[in-house]
XYZ file of C-alpha atoms in Angstrom:
323
model
C 87.652 120.017 -228.227
C 86.348 120.907 -224.800
C 83.410 123.488 -224.091
C 83.878 126.653 -223.454
C 83.207 129.587 -220.649
C 80.492 130.955 -223.080
C 79.019 128.157 -224.665
C 78.737 126.599 -220.749
C 76.765 130.005 -220.221
C 74.482 130.282 -223.662
C 74.085 126.480 -222.443
C 72.803 127.416 -218.510
C 70.603 130.218 -219.588
C 68.930 128.115 -222.514
C 68.575 125.655 -219.563
C 66.613 127.559 -217.467
C 64.691 128.651 -220.543
C 63.347 125.140 -220.325
C 62.820 124.678 -216.990
C 60.659 127.586 -216.733
C 58.725 127.026 -219.600
C 58.061 123.662 -218.339
C 57.081 125.092 -215.406
C 53.844 127.537 -216.473
C 51.885 123.430 -216.466
C 53.331 121.882 -213.454
C 54.143 123.887 -210.436
C 56.481 124.177 -207.380
C 57.934 120.764 -209.214
C 61.493 122.587 -210.108
C 64.015 120.387 -209.370
C 62.351 117.264 -210.514
C 61.688 119.789 -213.969
C 65.128 120.024 -214.119
C 66.509 116.315 -213.373
C 64.112 115.003 -216.562
C 65.731 117.847 -219.376
C 69.001 116.650 -217.081
C 68.645 113.054 -219.134
C 67.523 114.221 -222.319
C 70.617 116.161 -223.003
C 72.237 113.454 -221.774
C 70.436 111.570 -223.723
C 68.532 108.504 -221.352
C 65.686 108.335 -220.663
C 63.580 108.788 -216.846
C 61.380 106.583 -215.189
C 58.514 108.180 -212.537
C 57.061 106.370 -210.075
C 54.483 108.324 -207.957
C 51.018 107.873 -207.027
C 48.704 108.465 -208.879
C 47.102 112.082 -209.260
C 50.883 113.692 -209.032
C 50.940 114.774 -212.616
C 53.501 112.707 -214.036
C 51.668 112.628 -217.617
C 51.410 116.261 -217.185
C 55.428 116.575 -216.763
C 55.794 114.691 -219.775
C 53.480 116.006 -222.223
C 54.820 119.646 -221.094
C 58.584 119.024 -221.864
C 57.496 116.657 -224.955
C 55.449 120.269 -225.587
C 58.302 122.428 -224.962
C 60.630 121.071 -227.462
C 59.258 120.690 -230.976
C 59.704 117.216 -232.287
C 57.790 114.658 -232.865
C 55.601 113.156 -229.710
C 53.683 110.115 -228.764
C 52.114 107.956 -225.958
C 51.926 104.258 -225.431
C 48.816 103.069 -222.598
C 50.634 100.640 -221.124
C 48.540 97.475 -220.466
C 47.850 94.518 -219.477
C 46.641 92.928 -222.723
C 49.091 95.523 -225.122
C 51.251 92.932 -227.132
C 55.085 93.718 -228.261
C 54.394 94.703 -231.644
C 51.607 97.388 -230.424
C 54.913 99.442 -229.268
C 57.481 98.877 -232.106
C 54.964 98.014 -235.152
C 54.747 95.633 -237.228
C 55.556 93.852 -241.235
C 51.847 93.560 -243.170
C 51.694 93.080 -246.422
C 50.781 95.190 -248.921
C 48.465 93.269 -251.679
C 49.082 96.093 -254.107
C 52.863 95.759 -254.074
C 53.601 92.081 -253.446
C 55.755 93.040 -250.497
C 56.530 93.335 -246.993
C 55.563 96.879 -245.701
C 56.732 97.863 -242.204
C 54.123 99.729 -240.446
C 56.178 102.343 -237.405
C 54.811 102.008 -234.105
C 54.709 104.789 -231.214
C 58.163 103.916 -229.705
C 59.130 105.960 -233.431
C 59.354 109.779 -232.127
C 61.827 111.791 -230.478
C 59.864 112.365 -226.963
C 57.977 108.405 -225.989
C 55.337 108.757 -223.068
C 54.579 105.033 -221.956
C 52.307 105.589 -219.364
C 51.466 103.404 -216.616
C 54.518 100.828 -217.960
C 54.235 98.462 -215.397
C 50.637 97.897 -215.992
C 52.013 95.414 -218.901
C 53.706 92.244 -218.856
C 57.493 91.348 -218.745
C 57.565 90.069 -222.075
C 55.798 93.629 -223.509
C 58.234 95.631 -221.410
C 61.260 94.094 -222.826
C 59.978 95.075 -226.154
C 61.593 98.727 -225.159
C 64.529 96.448 -224.179
C 66.905 97.316 -227.535
C 65.350 100.424 -228.766
C 66.211 102.012 -225.479
C 69.748 100.675 -224.946
C 70.330 100.900 -228.804
C 68.109 103.311 -230.376
C 66.987 100.870 -232.945
C 64.358 98.470 -233.194
C 64.218 94.619 -235.186
C 61.507 93.371 -236.697
C 60.973 90.231 -239.261
C 64.970 90.214 -239.410
C 65.130 94.052 -240.133
C 66.599 96.526 -238.364
C 64.896 100.751 -238.329
C 67.022 103.035 -236.703
C 65.427 105.715 -235.033
C 66.007 109.364 -234.615
C 67.524 111.603 -232.216
C 66.358 113.396 -230.092
C 64.471 110.318 -228.628
C 63.581 110.307 -225.226
C 61.269 107.698 -223.192
C 59.324 109.069 -220.378
C 57.866 105.686 -218.503
C 55.923 106.327 -215.876
C 54.681 103.948 -212.911
C 52.045 103.072 -210.081
C 54.689 102.155 -207.011
C 54.724 98.069 -207.023
C 51.951 97.397 -204.296
C 49.362 99.433 -206.322
C 47.108 95.739 -207.639
C 47.828 94.303 -211.521
C 50.874 96.019 -211.818
C 53.591 93.826 -213.189
C 58.213 94.461 -211.472
C 59.970 96.019 -213.575
C 63.100 93.224 -215.340
C 65.969 94.778 -214.012
C 67.500 94.614 -217.494
C 65.040 96.812 -218.171
C 65.986 99.414 -214.695
C 69.143 100.098 -215.821
C 68.001 101.063 -219.318
C 66.494 104.502 -217.845
C 69.060 107.159 -216.860
C 66.881 108.411 -214.077
C 64.208 107.324 -211.823
C 62.363 110.332 -209.082
C 59.088 110.774 -208.086
C 56.921 114.542 -207.984
C 55.780 113.962 -204.354
C 52.373 116.153 -204.413
C 52.858 119.312 -204.226
C 53.235 121.793 -201.380
C 50.370 124.086 -200.082
C 50.991 127.273 -202.569
C 51.326 125.666 -205.688
C 47.593 122.549 -204.796
C 46.215 126.865 -204.001
C 47.313 127.572 -207.797
C 46.439 124.690 -209.276
C 42.818 125.012 -207.125
C 42.190 128.423 -209.245
C 42.633 127.056 -212.796
C 41.111 123.806 -212.520
C 38.848 125.364 -215.303
C 42.021 124.470 -217.292
C 42.331 120.000 -218.180
C 45.327 120.144 -219.141
C 47.862 123.385 -218.279
C 50.343 121.687 -221.130
C 47.875 122.097 -223.677
C 49.310 125.810 -223.561
C 53.082 125.867 -224.503
C 54.980 126.692 -226.502
C 58.041 125.791 -227.867
C 61.618 126.819 -225.840
C 63.922 125.285 -229.446
C 63.780 122.496 -231.726
C 64.235 118.888 -231.568
C 67.440 119.188 -234.022
C 68.858 122.131 -230.915
C 68.209 119.418 -228.290
C 70.737 117.765 -230.765
C 73.092 120.369 -230.138
C 72.578 121.056 -227.276
C 73.071 116.951 -226.549
C 76.173 116.772 -228.776
C 77.845 120.278 -227.003
C 77.093 118.491 -223.408
C 79.066 115.720 -223.474
C 82.452 118.189 -224.790
C 82.445 119.353 -220.696
C 85.889 118.610 -219.680
C 84.546 115.128 -216.548
C 89.004 115.337 -214.764
C 90.376 111.833 -214.587
C 90.122 112.319 -210.438
C 86.319 111.846 -210.879
C 86.515 109.867 -212.963
C 87.947 107.620 -210.635
C 85.490 108.541 -207.719
C 82.298 107.183 -209.899
C 84.445 104.039 -210.252
C 85.211 104.223 -206.449
C 81.815 104.845 -206.302
C 80.238 101.491 -208.404
C 82.433 99.581 -206.910
C 81.525 100.246 -203.676
C 77.744 99.458 -204.367
C 78.559 95.754 -205.120
C 80.652 95.341 -202.179
C 77.824 96.466 -200.015
C 76.717 93.127 -198.483
C 72.891 93.963 -198.472
C 73.308 94.022 -201.990
C 73.444 90.720 -204.861
C 74.158 94.229 -207.850
C 75.961 97.239 -207.863
C 75.587 99.853 -210.627
C 76.539 98.788 -212.630
C 78.844 99.706 -215.773
C 76.159 101.272 -217.780
C 75.120 103.045 -214.542
C 78.840 104.431 -214.177
C 78.146 105.978 -217.801
C 75.072 106.783 -216.846
C 76.061 108.755 -214.288
C 79.008 110.858 -216.911
C 77.245 111.869 -219.124
C 74.234 113.569 -216.633
C 76.751 114.833 -214.804
C 78.804 116.714 -217.646
C 74.744 118.035 -218.021
C 74.323 119.140 -214.841
C 77.400 121.200 -214.915
C 76.965 122.554 -217.731
C 73.348 123.440 -216.708
C 75.038 125.232 -213.974
C 77.191 127.310 -216.481
C 80.341 125.164 -216.361
C 82.926 123.892 -219.190
C 84.076 121.439 -215.621
C 82.104 118.284 -213.787
C 82.425 118.977 -209.979
C 82.398 115.643 -207.583
C 79.521 117.509 -205.949
C 77.597 117.417 -209.303
C 78.336 113.233 -209.130
C 77.023 113.418 -204.868
C 73.667 115.440 -206.259
C 72.647 113.241 -208.891
C 73.541 109.986 -207.482
C 69.704 109.317 -205.674
C 68.702 109.494 -209.241
C 71.021 107.623 -211.243
C 72.127 104.855 -209.345
C 69.365 103.871 -206.508
C 67.223 102.038 -209.059
C 70.000 100.198 -210.282
C 70.591 98.150 -207.201
C 69.821 94.610 -206.816
C 69.129 94.245 -202.368
C 69.760 91.044 -200.868
C 66.706 89.830 -200.272
C 68.008 89.275 -196.124
C 69.232 92.351 -196.003
C 65.961 93.921 -197.021
C 63.697 91.933 -194.994
C 66.063 93.533 -191.769
C 64.929 96.606 -193.561
C 67.962 97.636 -195.335
C 66.993 100.085 -197.835
C 68.570 100.823 -201.606
C 68.718 104.649 -200.366
C 70.531 103.440 -197.119
C 73.188 101.642 -198.972
C 73.757 105.010 -201.013
C 74.117 106.789 -198.785
C 77.183 104.623 -197.015
C 78.885 104.120 -199.690
C 78.581 108.324 -200.591
C 79.869 108.968 -197.008
C 82.372 105.986 -197.022
C 84.050 107.042 -200.030
C 86.519 109.686 -200.238
C 85.816 112.220 -202.936
C 88.354 113.994 -204.510
C 89.186 117.719 -204.384
C 87.286 120.565 -206.720
C 89.417 121.029 -208.979
C 88.384 123.999 -212.514
C 89.345 123.233 -215.900
C 90.731 125.097 -218.189
């Protein structure tokens, strides 16, 4: 059953309340807030890449406090072990049995701070849980509860003491975005409230974790016309055929686009997806999935430039309104 117009209007109103609430802690960044909320309701994960001190952690905390659910924070360091993330099995002498002690990954909203400071071995501990919402330890599988979202922050690769994220892990992030520095007005407001070290701590929850799950299920019913699906397929194929890339957008990336576009459309009060929704989301959903050819990259080619060329060269279908 497709989303009704009344449901779309309610979704947009609730979505706007969430953006406003998070915006009380993260000043002057409504676009970033909206994008991350889109990822949450699309049941995806977010990678925030920016210079230190731009509010990445504050944004993640503000979102966690807005959604009434369990939260955890993992500070990634070079000596962090996979078991520090997923948990460990310990023998209990009283019961004479092995018991699994859950790690911090078992929460509705997980803040993975400075994820690229951990070794690739530890980063790989996130692959299964981010894709399948479950963790396997010592042959036993433990299911993650919905909603589940990893908000990972990382400093640019050029920063000392960082590791490049594996392509397989990058592909599991629904969106990648950056905060950037606040504008002049927001900076002045932040400085005026410098006595408050954590603006997110004062935020109250707008909805419950179960309501987030209901909104995600409702967003999945947004209609997506076949022409829009074909448009997404053409875009992903074009990124793979581009001479500047070694790897283009995967099938996982195409599916992520569909889920994100449905949420984006619902946040606009529509019960159908437009090609413009895909165009707006493409830089955040597709760019980080492109693996550039080393020679082309050395010559100055960038993933963003390749995606711009693909969007320009690929004809979008005419706008349609769903019934």
